[in-house]
Amino acid sequence: MKKFFIVANWKLNGNINMISSFFEYFQLYALNYLEKNTIVIAPPTVYLERVYKKIKKMNIFLGAQNVDIHLTGPFTGETSILMLEEIGAKYVIVGHSERRLWHNETDDLVAEKICLIKKLNLTPILCVGETKIDKDNGNTKKIIKNQLDCILKKLGKLAFQNIIIAYEPIWAIGTGISANPKDVQLIHEFIKNYIKKNDSSIKNIIVQYGGSVNIKNVKSFIIQPDIDGLLIGNASLNAEIFLKIVKTSHDIF
Ligand code: PEP
């Protein structure tokens, strides 16, 4: 059965108390809503193992927010995919606009990370999306096509097998201004068609939307046929709010 794919990106937020109370609440109330949802929690690296201990018996998955391109060696401050695999991570977010912006991550670097993540059989969650200027100039599809082409160039025709795509318009992330769900539907259709054009053997492409999703607007995204999941920042930090989102998708999907 196809499930709705929800990822909580905690970014640089959370602490030990927050994690305890978040999962106390989740253990009490979330179990009924996991049948139709795949849930991934992506905490800061230092809390990955702590979160894994909480979720491993709950059918919730662990995601990392980033990974280095090296497996081991003199790379101070970095985290290897081998380490992520060892502690139970299944997914890795790559190409988030905050990493592209604040850490100068290029499309080429993102492609290299995806290559490595796939080699180790973890699943990359590739973020793509346009700036406000790109949008206003009508360049959204062009920008996304370029971002996808870079991955195709590095990984070849089968690049998008076992990858999740997150369409995240940069202007919508953390701003409280979400994209119009009907516009998002069209972009998701474009992404899926473009991927299928390059790889006719691909099945089940998952494209998530991310950008200021909250309990008020979540339904309008879930009902779009090509929105297969959500990547959620702010609204994933509060267990009660996050669970309302999870419940909404369970009731609709
Ligand atoms: C994100 O960080 O990917 C995100 C979508 O954040 P927010 O939900 O806060 O806009």
XYZ file of N, CA, C and O in Angstrom, residues 113-238:
504
model
N 26.915 13.585 -2.982
C 26.342 13.048 -1.743
C 25.295 11.983 -2.068
O 25.243 10.927 -1.439
N 24.477 12.268 -3.072
C 23.420 11.315 -3.438
C 24.038 9.991 -3.882
O 23.574 8.914 -3.504
N 25.092 10.101 -4.645
C 25.789 8.917 -5.138
C 26.240 8.034 -3.966
O 25.991 6.839 -3.927
N 26.832 8.666 -2.982
C 27.352 7.951 -1.819
C 26.216 7.353 -0.970
O 26.295 6.198 -0.531
N 25.185 8.128 -0.761
C 24.050 7.657 0.060
C 23.434 6.412 -0.582
O 23.136 5.421 0.084
N 23.289 6.464 -1.910
C 22.678 5.332 -2.605
C 23.588 4.099 -2.573
O 23.107 2.984 -2.456
N 24.886 4.338 -2.660
C 25.827 3.203 -2.604
C 25.663 2.420 -1.311
O 25.837 1.223 -1.252
N 25.366 3.134 -0.235
C 25.232 2.497 1.075
C 23.800 2.052 1.341
O 23.457 1.669 2.462
N 22.956 2.171 0.299
C 21.546 1.746 0.399
C 20.709 2.516 1.401
O 19.738 1.986 1.940
N 21.095 3.756 1.678
C 20.185 4.641 2.400
C 19.434 5.436 1.331
O 19.794 5.392 0.152
N 18.398 6.141 1.728
C 17.592 6.852 0.730
C 17.796 8.361 0.847
O 17.530 8.945 1.906
N 18.257 8.992 -0.237
C 18.393 10.450 -0.206
C 17.039 11.139 -0.358
O 16.178 10.662 -1.090
N 16.877 12.234 0.341
C 15.713 13.107 0.134
C 16.280 14.374 -0.488
O 16.909 15.198 0.189
N 16.112 14.486 -1.794
C 16.736 15.584 -2.545
C 15.803 16.799 -2.572
O 14.682 16.719 -3.070
N 16.289 17.924 -2.031
C 15.486 19.151 -2.046
C 15.803 19.967 -3.293
O 16.978 20.199 -3.610
N 14.760 20.375 -3.974
C 14.914 21.273 -5.125
C 13.921 22.414 -4.951
O 12.933 22.277 -4.239
N 14.206 23.527 -5.614
C 13.247 24.640 -5.518
C 13.869 25.944 -5.946
O 15.101 26.069 -6.013
N 13.001 26.886 -6.227
C 13.429 28.158 -6.808
C 13.379 29.296 -5.796
O 12.662 29.219 -4.806
N 14.120 30.366 -6.090
C 14.057 31.578 -5.261
C 12.829 32.386 -5.692
O 12.199 32.099 -6.716
N 12.546 33.441 -4.924
C 11.411 34.315 -5.251
C 11.647 34.992 -6.604
O 10.732 35.104 -7.427
N 12.894 35.393 -6.844
C 13.191 36.070 -8.124
C 12.973 35.108 -9.290
O 12.364 35.466 -10.304
N 13.445 33.869 -9.120
C 13.218 32.857 -10.175
C 11.723 32.694 -10.431
O 11.282 32.615 -11.578
N 10.977 32.635 -9.344
C 9.521 32.434 -9.491
C 8.896 33.613 -10.237
O 8.146 33.445 -11.195
N 9.263 34.827 -9.774
C 8.672 36.018 -10.387
C 9.047 36.145 -11.863
O 8.298 36.698 -12.658
N 10.217 35.603 -12.220
C 10.631 35.652 -13.634
C 10.134 34.453 -14.434
O 10.528 34.262 -15.585
N 9.322 33.626 -13.801
C 8.762 32.469 -14.516
C 9.783 31.374 -14.780
O 9.634 30.593 -15.721
N 10.808 31.311 -13.918
C 11.892 30.349 -14.169
C 11.850 29.094 -13.286
O 12.836 28.345 -13.236
N 10.750 28.880 -12.594
C 10.708 27.756 -11.643
C 11.099 26.428 -12.301
O 11.982 25.707 -11.814
N 10.446 26.095 -13.420
C 10.707 24.790 -14.046
C 12.153 24.695 -14.541
O 12.788 23.642 -14.434
N 12.647 25.810 -15.075
C 14.024 25.809 -15.585
C 15.021 25.505 -14.447
O 15.943 24.705 -14.611
N 14.801 26.163 -13.308
C 15.700 25.950 -12.156
C 15.651 24.495 -11.696
O 16.682 23.856 -11.463
N 14.442 23.964 -11.595
C 14.298 22.581 -11.115
C 14.913 21.609 -12.121
O 15.605 20.658 -11.747
N 14.682 21.868 -13.388
C 15.252 21.001 -14.434
C 16.788 20.992 -14.306
O 17.416 19.928 -14.339
N 17.381 22.171 -14.106
C 18.842 22.233 -13.942
C 19.302 21.430 -12.728
O 20.321 20.737 -12.771
N 18.542 21.546 -11.633
C 18.918 20.823 -10.417
C 18.831 19.305 -10.650
O 19.692 18.554 -10.200
N 17.803 18.874 -11.370
C 17.654 17.440 -11.655
C 18.712 16.970 -12.663
O 19.277 15.879 -12.529
N 19.003 17.819 -13.652
C 19.983 17.449 -14.683
C 21.359 17.166 -14.082
O 22.086 16.294 -14.529
N 21.701 17.944 -13.076
C 23.003 17.764 -12.433
C 23.112 16.364 -11.814
O 24.173 15.736 -11.861
N 22.024 15.896 -11.254
C 22.013 14.545 -10.655
C 22.090 13.499 -11.779
O 22.838 12.527 -11.687
N 21.328 13.736 -12.842
C 21.335 12.798 -13.978
C 22.730 12.684 -14.589
O 23.185 11.601 -14.942
N 23.388 13.842 -14.699
C 24.722 13.875 -15.304
C 25.702 13.005 -14.501
O 26.507 12.277 -15.038
N 25.590 13.110 -13.192
C 26.537 12.386 -12.328
C 26.167 10.903 -12.165
O 27.029 10.041 -12.143
N 24.851 10.624 -12.040
C 24.450 9.250 -11.694
C 23.864 8.471 -12.870
O 23.592 7.281 -12.740
N 23.622 9.133 -13.978
C 23.082 8.418 -15.147
C 21.577 8.279 -15.116
O 20.903 8.760 -14.192
N 21.068 7.571 -16.125
C 19.632 7.451 -16.375
C 18.796 6.968 -15.175
O 17.662 7.365 -14.989
N 19.406 6.082 -14.378
C 18.635 5.481 -13.268
C 18.772 6.288 -11.970
O 18.418 5.822 -10.890
N 19.263 7.511 -12.108
C 19.578 8.346 -10.942
C 18.438 8.463 -9.932
O 18.672 8.536 -8.725
N 17.199 8.473 -10.427
C 16.100 8.790 -9.511
C 15.377 7.565 -8.964
O 14.337 7.696 -8.325
N 15.962 6.381 -9.212
C 15.416 5.183 -8.570
C 15.795 5.288 -7.082
O 16.926 5.606 -6.746
N 14.842 5.021 -6.221
C 15.086 5.036 -4.763
C 15.570 6.384 -4.229
O 16.462 6.448 -3.390
N 14.983 7.425 -4.767
C 15.232 8.771 -4.227
C 13.880 9.394 -3.928
O 12.922 9.167 -4.660
N 13.824 10.168 -2.867
C 12.629 10.978 -2.617
C 12.990 12.402 -3.066
O 14.098 12.867 -2.790
N 12.051 13.047 -3.732
C 12.288 14.447 -4.114
C 11.421 15.325 -3.210
O 10.245 15.016 -2.992
N 12.010 16.391 -2.699
C 11.210 17.368 -1.942
C 11.231 18.679 -2.722
O 12.307 19.278 -2.887
N 10.056 19.071 -3.202
C 9.974 20.378 -3.859
C 9.765 21.432 -2.775
O 8.747 21.443 -2.092
N 10.768 22.289 -2.606
C 10.730 23.303 -1.553
C 11.047 24.677 -2.140
O 12.233 25.041 -2.273
N 10.015 25.435 -2.523
C 10.295 26.792 -2.997
C 11.010 27.567 -1.878
O 10.519 27.607 -0.739
N 12.143 28.142 -2.188
C 12.984 28.734 -1.132
C 12.248 29.850 -0.394
O 12.355 29.989 0.823
N 11.442 30.592 -1.148
C 10.717 31.721 -0.563
C 9.613 31.267 0.395
O 9.068 32.080 1.143
N 9.298 29.990 0.389
C 8.221 29.494 1.257
C 8.758 28.863 2.538
O 8.001 28.594 3.474
N 10.070 28.629 2.584
C 10.637 27.909 3.742
C 10.791 28.852 4.931
O 11.491 29.865 4.851
N 10.101 28.497 6.006
C 10.224 29.245 7.261
C 9.684 30.661 7.203
O 9.950 31.466 8.105
N 8.922 31.005 6.178
C 8.448 32.383 6.019
C 6.992 32.557 6.450
O 6.517 33.674 6.597
N 6.275 31.444 6.595
C 4.843 31.534 6.865
C 4.040 31.745 5.584
O 2.812 31.801 5.612
N 4.740 31.869 4.455
C 4.038 32.053 3.171
C 4.188 30.761 2.374
O 5.245 30.514 1.778
N 3.148 29.956 2.400
C 3.275 28.686 1.672
C 2.913 28.889 0.208
O 2.256 29.874 -0.152
N 3.338 27.944 -0.623
C 2.999 28.028 -2.051
C 1.535 27.653 -2.245
O 0.925 27.020 -1.380
N 0.999 28.049 -3.396
C -0.368 27.670 -3.723
C -0.401 26.165 -4.065
O 0.342 25.721 -4.936
N -1.248 25.394 -3.375
C -1.245 23.937 -3.595
C -1.454 23.545 -5.056
O -0.887 22.548 -5.516
N -2.245 24.326 -5.794
C -2.470 23.965 -7.213
C -1.201 24.203 -8.038
O -0.902 23.448 -8.963
N -0.463 25.267 -7.693
C 0.832 25.491 -8.376
C 1.796 24.357 -8.042
O 2.535 23.883 -8.897
N 1.778 23.943 -6.777
C 2.673 22.853 -6.349
C 2.334 21.578 -7.119
O 3.224 20.868 -7.605
N 1.033 21.307 -7.255
C 0.604 20.125 -8.013
C 1.230 20.142 -9.422
O 1.760 19.136 -9.893
N 1.199 21.310 -10.071
C 1.737 21.398 -11.440
C 3.247 21.150 -11.466
O 3.767 20.480 -12.356
N 3.931 21.678 -10.476
C 5.389 21.464 -10.418
C 5.703 19.983 -10.149
O 6.616 19.416 -10.744
N 4.917 19.369 -9.272
C 5.148 17.943 -8.988
C 4.916 17.106 -10.243
O 5.667 16.171 -10.525
N 3.890 17.465 -10.992
C 3.609 16.760 -12.253
C 4.805 16.909 -13.196
O 5.255 15.944 -13.813
N 5.309 18.145 -13.263
C 6.472 18.428 -14.119
C 7.672 17.569 -13.683
O 8.342 16.941 -14.512
N 7.936 17.532 -12.391
C 9.086 16.755 -11.881
C 8.924 15.274 -12.243
O 9.844 14.634 -12.757
N 7.746 14.748 -11.999
C 7.524 13.316 -12.274
C 7.664 13.024 -13.764
O 8.301 12.041 -14.153
N 7.078 13.879 -14.596
C 7.169 13.650 -16.047
C 8.613 13.734 -16.530
O 9.038 12.958 -17.372
N 9.342 14.681 -15.983
C 10.739 14.849 -16.402
C 11.569 13.618 -16.010
O 12.382 13.118 -16.790
N 11.339 13.131 -14.811
C 12.068 11.942 -14.351
C 11.691 10.729 -15.218
O 12.553 9.970 -15.661
N 10.387 10.586 -15.490
C 9.927 9.438 -16.300
C 10.453 9.516 -17.733
O 10.725 8.498 -18.351
N 10.586 10.739 -18.247
C 11.096 10.911 -19.606
C 12.533 10.348 -19.715
O 12.926 9.782 -20.721
N 13.269 10.494 -18.622
C 14.657 10.013 -18.619
C 14.792 8.552 -18.222
O 15.806 7.930 -18.475
N 13.787 8.039 -17.520
C 13.865 6.659 -17.032
C 12.469 6.050 -17.054
O 11.715 6.161 -16.075
N 12.149 5.410 -18.180
C 10.774 4.903 -18.329
C 10.513 3.705 -17.407
O 9.373 3.317 -17.193
N 11.581 3.138 -16.817
C 11.375 1.967 -15.949
C 10.994 2.369 -14.518
O 10.657 1.520 -13.704
N 11.047 3.654 -14.240
C 10.859 4.059 -12.830
C 9.395 3.926 -12.402
O 8.476 4.221 -13.157
N 9.234 3.444 -11.165
C 7.874 3.323 -10.608
C 7.853 4.088 -9.287
O 8.873 4.278 -8.658
N 6.669 4.472 -8.889
C 6.496 5.079 -7.556
C 7.451 6.224 -7.238
O 8.252 6.128 -6.304
N 7.396 7.288 -7.999
C 8.224 8.451 -7.652
C 7.505 9.188 -6.510
O 6.319 9.488 -6.620
N 8.258 9.449 -5.448
C 7.655 10.195 -4.328
C 8.153 11.631 -4.391
O 9.356 11.881 -4.327
N 7.216 12.569 -4.513
C 7.585 13.987 -4.483
C 6.829 14.654 -3.329
O 5.604 14.661 -3.284
N 7.617 15.177 -2.398
C 7.031 15.856 -1.236
C 7.000 17.356 -1.494
O 7.819 17.874 -2.253
N 6.128 18.037 -0.767
C 6.182 19.499 -0.764
C 6.698 19.952 0.598
O 6.353 19.377 1.636
N 7.498 21.025 0.601
C 7.929 21.640 1.860
C 7.932 23.149 1.743
O 8.338 23.696 0.699
N 7.484 23.819 2.798
C 7.489 25.287 2.823
C 6.277 25.809 3.563
O 5.181 25.893 2.998
N 6.478 26.075 4.885
C 5.440 26.686 5.724
C 4.136 25.885 5.748
O 3.048 26.464 5.752
N 4.260 24.567 5.801
C 3.058 23.743 6.007
C 2.660 23.859 7.470
O 3.510 23.839 8.365
N 1.373 24.000 7.715
C 0.887 24.082 9.100
C -0.469 23.375 9.202
O -0.971 22.872 8.189
N -1.055 23.379 10.400
C -2.309 22.611 10.521
C -3.454 23.246 9.727
O -4.392 22.566 9.366
N -3.351 24.530 9.443
C -4.439 25.172 8.692
C -4.384 24.828 7.203
O -5.403 24.655 6.555
N -3.167 24.773 6.634
C -3.092 24.590 5.175
C -2.790 23.148 4.746
O -2.812 22.844 3.556
N -2.526 22.270 5.718
C -2.014 20.948 5.341
C -2.963 20.174 4.430
O -2.554 19.535 3.458
N -4.266 20.286 4.714
C -5.246 19.516 3.935
C -5.180 19.892 2.453
O -5.251 19.022 1.575
N -5.026 21.188 2.183
C -5.032 21.638 0.785
C -3.848 21.061 -0.002
O -3.918 20.943 -1.223
N -2.790 20.681 0.685
C -1.662 20.032 -0.007
C -1.915 18.528 -0.162
O -1.677 17.959 -1.224
N -2.396 17.924 0.902
C -2.563 16.459 0.868
C -3.538 16.030 -0.230
O -3.364 14.973 -0.838
N -4.554 16.859 -0.497
C -5.577 16.430 -1.480
C -5.090 16.522 -2.932
O -5.760 16.040 -3.832
N -3.936 17.108 -3.164
C -3.426 17.171 -4.548
C -2.898 15.782 -4.939
O -2.149 15.166 -4.177
N -3.249 15.319 -6.127
C -2.898 13.933 -6.484
C -1.397 13.647 -6.573
O -0.985 12.506 -6.351
N -0.593 14.658 -6.889
C 0.845 14.386 -7.031
C 1.687 14.906 -5.868
O 2.909 14.969 -5.968
N 1.029 15.277 -4.796
C 1.789 15.589 -3.570
C 1.763 14.311 -2.733
O 0.741 13.920 -2.188
N 2.916 13.646 -2.684
C 2.979 12.316 -2.070
C 3.478 12.361 -0.629
O 3.616 11.316 0.010
N 3.807 13.558 -0.175
C 4.312 13.674 1.181
C 4.663 15.119 1.476
O 4.523 15.996 0.622
N 5.130 15.345 2.697
C 5.458 16.713 3.129
C 6.785 16.712 3.875
O 7.082 15.770 4.628
N 7.568 17.763 3.648
C 8.785 17.981 4.442
C 8.476 19.190 5.329
O 8.161 20.271 4.832
N 8.554 18.967 6.628
C 8.025 19.976 7.545
C 9.088 20.439 8.527
O 9.717 19.625 9.215
N 9.299 21.740 8.588
C 10.268 22.312 9.518
C 9.587 22.711 10.818
O 9.331 21.878 11.691
N 9.254 23.996 10.922
C 8.686 24.560 12.156
C 7.581 23.738 12.800
O 7.599 23.492 14.000
N 6.622 23.335 11.975
C 5.443 22.650 12.521
C 5.750 21.223 12.980
O 4.874 20.549 13.519
N 7.002 20.787 12.799
C 7.333 19.436 13.271
C 7.990 19.458 14.650
O 8.312 18.406 15.214
N 8.191 20.647 15.196
C 8.916 20.745 16.472
C 8.004 20.536 17.679
O 8.476 20.247 18.778
N 6.719 20.702 17.464
C 5.761 20.538 18.545
C 4.980 19.249 18.276
O 4.322 19.125 17.237
